[in-house]
Amino acid sequence: MERLRLTDDGFATLYSPEFNQHYHSVRGAMDETQRVYIELGLWAKMQEKTEIHILEIGFGTGLNALVTLLEAQKNNLIIHHTTLEPFPISDTDITLLNYEDELKTDLLQALHQTKWEETVEINPHFFLTKKQISLQDFNTDNRFDLVYFDAFAPVSQPELWTEEIFRKIADLTIEGGFLTTYCSKSDVRRALQGAGFKVEKHQGMRGKREVVRAIKY
Ligand SMILES: C[S@@+](CC[C@H](N)C(=O)[O-])C[C@H]1O[C@@H](n2cnc3c(N)ncnc32)[C@H](O)[C@@H]1O
């Protein structure tokens, strides 16, 4: 399989041979980011507050983070974006991505070039903390308003879609906080419920009938 693939909405994605998965839906990388993480997550949360703490599981290509940064500027938000990535992509991979052209920005490079393990002010709207660590090993005293749960699919990473892992995330999420994800499989929804989330199914995007927003109660 080629490392680079152009998805149906014109945005690039990468293929991971280790996980035998693409980093995004091949039916539309940007459609997925926009629907799951921005519309169901960020836009819903910004109705309540303008300073928002986000935890992302899987920094990957940086597309979710980049679109979040652009939304923060557009909507005059302050975002504290913490993102976990045990397997950062290479500099060569970064040059393959067409997000700066598609989104008319030069900020993807900045997101990738910031140091790991430090909080960096990208601009007054977006503070980025990249952590080169797995979710299983991650610990913090911080609490989050919104979790972008963007691990590879359960078929390749079953260990990340368990009630135990979701309980860990519930503990890191404030009451009323959201977790959004592209996966709406019934055992994933059951695991979220068992971990203390109220699970909502929402209309998905091209190639995905339903996606999930879970609310910590
Ligand atoms: C579906 S891709 C996410 C794409 C990313 N959000 C983006 O916008 O490109 C899954 C990501 O999770 C990362 N990952 C794999 N195992 C992980 C773990 N145990 N904890 C956190 N992230 C993990 C992968 O390396 C990959 O970058």
Coordinates of C-alpha atoms and ligand atoms in Angstrom, one line a residue:
M1 CA 0.0 0.0 0.0
E2 CA 1.3 3.5 -0.9
R3 CA 2.2 5.7 2.1
L4 CA 0.2 8.7 0.7
R5 CA -3.4 8.5 -0.4
L6 CA -5.6 11.3 -1.5
T7 CA -9.0 10.9 0.1
D8 CA -12.3 11.6 -1.6
D9 CA -12.5 15.2 -0.4
G10 CA -9.1 16.0 -1.8
F11 CA -7.3 16.0 1.5
A12 CA -4.3 13.6 1.9
T13 CA -3.9 10.8 4.4
L14 CA -1.2 8.4 5.3
Y15 CA -1.2 4.6 5.5
S16 CA 0.3 2.8 8.5
P17 CA 1.7 -0.6 7.6
E18 CA 2.3 -1.3 11.3
F19 CA -1.5 -0.9 12.1
N20 CA -2.7 -1.8 8.6
Q21 CA -4.9 1.4 8.7
H22 CA -5.1 4.8 7.1
Y23 CA -4.8 7.8 9.5
H24 CA -8.3 9.1 8.3
S25 CA -11.3 7.9 6.5
V26 CA -10.4 7.4 2.9
R27 CA -13.9 8.8 2.0
G28 CA -12.7 12.2 3.2
A29 CA -10.1 13.1 5.7
M30 CA -11.3 16.7 6.2
D31 CA -14.9 15.6 6.2
E32 CA -14.1 13.3 9.2
T33 CA -12.2 16.0 11.1
Q34 CA -14.9 18.6 10.5
R35 CA -17.9 16.4 11.4
V36 CA -16.5 14.4 14.4
Y37 CA -14.1 16.7 16.1
I38 CA -15.0 20.2 15.1
E39 CA -18.8 20.2 14.7
L40 CA -19.7 17.6 17.4
G41 CA -16.9 18.5 19.7
L42 CA -15.5 22.0 19.4
W43 CA -18.5 23.9 18.1
A44 CA -20.8 22.3 20.7
K45 CA -18.3 23.1 23.6
M46 CA -17.8 26.7 22.5
Q47 CA -21.5 27.3 23.1
E48 CA -20.6 26.9 26.8
K49 CA -17.1 28.5 27.1
T50 CA -14.4 30.3 25.1
E51 CA -11.4 28.8 26.8
I52 CA -11.3 25.1 26.1
H53 CA -8.9 22.3 27.2
I54 CA -8.7 19.6 24.6
L55 CA -7.0 16.1 24.8
E56 CA -6.3 14.4 21.5
I57 CA -5.5 10.7 21.3
G58 CA -3.2 10.4 18.3
F59 CA -1.6 13.6 16.9
G60 CA -0.7 11.8 13.7
T61 CA -0.6 14.1 10.7
G62 CA -1.7 17.1 12.8
L63 CA -4.9 17.6 10.7
N64 CA -7.3 17.7 13.7
A65 CA -4.9 20.1 15.6
L66 CA -4.5 22.4 12.6
V67 CA -8.3 22.7 11.9
T68 CA -8.8 23.3 15.6
L69 CA -6.2 26.1 15.6
L70 CA -7.9 27.7 12.6
E71 CA -11.3 27.5 14.3
A72 CA -9.9 29.0 17.5
Q73 CA -8.7 32.1 15.5
K74 CA -12.0 32.3 13.6
N75 CA -14.1 32.1 16.7
N76 CA -11.9 34.1 19.1
L77 CA -11.3 31.1 21.4
I78 CA -8.4 30.1 23.6
I79 CA -7.5 26.5 23.1
H80 CA -5.1 24.4 25.2
H81 CA -4.5 21.4 23.0
T82 CA -2.7 18.4 24.5
T83 CA -2.0 15.7 22.1
L84 CA -0.6 12.2 22.6
E85 CA 1.5 10.4 20.0
P86 CA 3.9 7.5 20.7
F87 CA 4.8 7.1 17.0
P88 CA 5.4 10.6 15.4
I89 CA 5.4 10.7 11.6
S90 CA 8.7 11.5 9.8
D91 CA 9.7 14.9 8.3
T92 CA 9.4 13.2 4.9
D93 CA 5.8 12.3 5.7
I94 CA 5.0 15.8 6.7
T95 CA 6.1 17.1 3.3
L96 CA 3.6 14.7 1.6
L97 CA 0.6 16.3 3.3
N98 CA -1.4 18.9 1.3
Y99 CA -3.2 20.6 4.2
E100 CA -1.4 23.9 4.1
D101 CA -2.4 24.3 0.4
E102 CA -6.0 23.1 0.9
L103 CA -6.5 25.3 4.0
K104 CA -4.5 28.3 2.9
T105 CA -2.3 28.4 6.0
D106 CA 1.4 27.9 6.8
L107 CA 0.8 26.6 10.3
L108 CA 1.0 22.9 9.9
Q109 CA 4.8 23.1 9.9
A110 CA 4.7 25.1 13.1
L111 CA 2.6 22.4 14.8
H112 CA 5.0 19.7 13.7
Q113 CA 8.2 21.7 14.5
T114 CA 7.3 22.5 18.1
K115 CA 9.2 20.6 20.7
W116 CA 7.7 17.5 22.4
E117 CA 6.9 17.6 26.1
E118 CA 6.6 21.4 26.2
T119 CA 3.7 23.8 26.0
V120 CA 4.2 26.2 23.1
E121 CA 2.1 29.2 22.3
I122 CA 1.5 28.9 18.5
N123 CA -0.5 32.1 18.6
P124 CA -2.7 33.8 21.3
H125 CA -5.5 31.5 20.4
F126 CA -3.7 28.1 20.5
F127 CA -1.4 26.6 23.0
L128 CA 0.0 23.2 22.0
T129 CA 1.4 20.4 24.2
K130 CA 2.7 17.4 22.3
K131 CA 3.5 14.3 24.4
Q132 CA 5.4 11.4 22.9
I133 CA 3.6 8.8 25.0
S134 CA 0.9 6.2 24.7
L135 CA -2.5 6.8 26.2
Q136 CA -1.9 3.8 28.5
D137 CA 1.1 5.5 30.0
F138 CA -0.1 9.1 30.1
N139 CA -0.9 10.7 33.4
T140 CA -1.6 14.3 34.3
D141 CA -3.3 16.5 36.9
N142 CA -5.0 18.5 34.2
R143 CA -8.7 18.0 33.3
F144 CA -10.2 18.3 29.9
D145 CA -13.4 19.8 28.4
L146 CA -13.2 17.8 25.2
V147 CA -11.4 14.6 24.1
Y148 CA -10.8 13.9 20.5
F149 CA -10.6 10.1 20.6
D150 CA -8.8 9.4 17.3
A151 CA -7.0 6.1 17.8
F152 CA -6.7 3.6 15.0
A153 CA -9.9 1.4 14.6
P154 CA -10.7 -1.3 17.2
V155 CA -9.8 -4.0 14.7
S156 CA -6.2 -2.9 14.9
Q157 CA -6.0 -1.4 18.4
P158 CA -8.6 -3.3 20.5
E159 CA -6.7 -2.4 23.6
L160 CA -7.6 1.3 23.3
W161 CA -11.4 0.9 23.0
T162 CA -12.0 -0.8 26.3
E163 CA -14.1 0.2 29.3
E164 CA -10.9 0.4 31.3
I165 CA -9.3 2.9 28.9
F166 CA -12.6 4.9 28.7
R167 CA -12.7 5.0 32.5
K168 CA -9.2 6.5 32.5
I169 CA -10.4 9.1 30.1
A170 CA -13.6 9.8 32.1
D171 CA -11.3 10.5 35.1
L172 CA -9.4 13.1 33.0
T173 CA -12.6 14.7 31.7
I174 CA -14.6 17.4 33.6
E175 CA -18.3 16.7 34.4
G176 CA -20.2 17.7 31.3
G177 CA -17.1 17.2 29.1
F178 CA -17.3 15.5 25.7
L179 CA -15.5 12.7 24.0
T180 CA -16.1 12.5 20.3
T181 CA -15.1 9.7 18.0
Y182 CA -15.7 8.3 14.5
C183 CA -16.4 4.8 15.8
S184 CA -20.0 3.9 16.7
K185 CA -19.7 0.1 17.1
S186 CA -22.0 -1.2 19.7
D187 CA -19.3 -2.7 22.0
V188 CA -17.5 0.7 21.9
R189 CA -20.7 2.5 22.9
R190 CA -21.2 -0.1 25.7
A191 CA -17.7 0.4 26.9
L192 CA -18.2 4.2 27.0
Q193 CA -21.5 3.8 28.9
G194 CA -19.8 1.4 31.4
A195 CA -17.1 4.0 32.0
G196 CA -19.6 6.7 32.9
F197 CA -20.4 8.5 29.7
K198 CA -23.9 9.2 28.3
V199 CA -23.6 8.1 24.6
E200 CA -25.2 10.0 21.7
K201 CA -25.2 8.7 18.1
H202 CA -25.1 11.5 15.5
Q203 CA -25.3 11.5 11.8
G204 CA -21.9 10.9 10.3
M205 CA -20.3 12.0 7.1
R206 CA -19.6 10.5 3.7
G207 CA -18.9 6.8 4.1
K208 CA -19.9 6.7 7.8
R209 CA -23.6 6.6 8.8
E210 CA -23.2 7.3 12.5
V211 CA -20.5 8.8 14.8
V212 CA -20.4 9.3 18.5
R213 CA -20.5 12.1 21.1
A214 CA -20.2 10.8 24.7
I215 CA -20.9 13.1 27.6
K216 CA -19.2 12.6 31.0
Y217 CA -21.8 12.8 33.8
Ligands
LIG1 C1 -6.3 7.4 13.2 S1 -4.7 8.0 13.5 C2 -5.0 9.7 14.1 C3 -4.8 10.8 13.2 C4 -4.6 12.1 13.7 N1 -5.6 12.6 14.8 C5 -4.6 13.1 12.6 O1 -5.3 14.1 12.6 O2 -3.8 12.8 11.7 C6 -4.2 7.3 15.1 C7 -3.1 7.9 15.7 O3 -2.9 7.3 17.1 C8 -1.6 7.1 17.3 N2 -1.5 6.0 18.4 C9 -1.2 4.7 18.2 N3 -1.2 4.1 19.4 C10 -1.5 5.0 20.3 C11 -1.6 5.0 21.7 N4 -1.4 3.8 22.4 N5 -1.8 6.1 22.4 C12 -2.0 7.3 21.7 N6 -1.9 7.4 20.4 C13 -1.7 6.3 19.7 C14 -1.1 6.6 16.0 O4 0.4 6.6 15.9 C15 -1.8 7.6 15.0 O5 -1.0 8.7 14.8

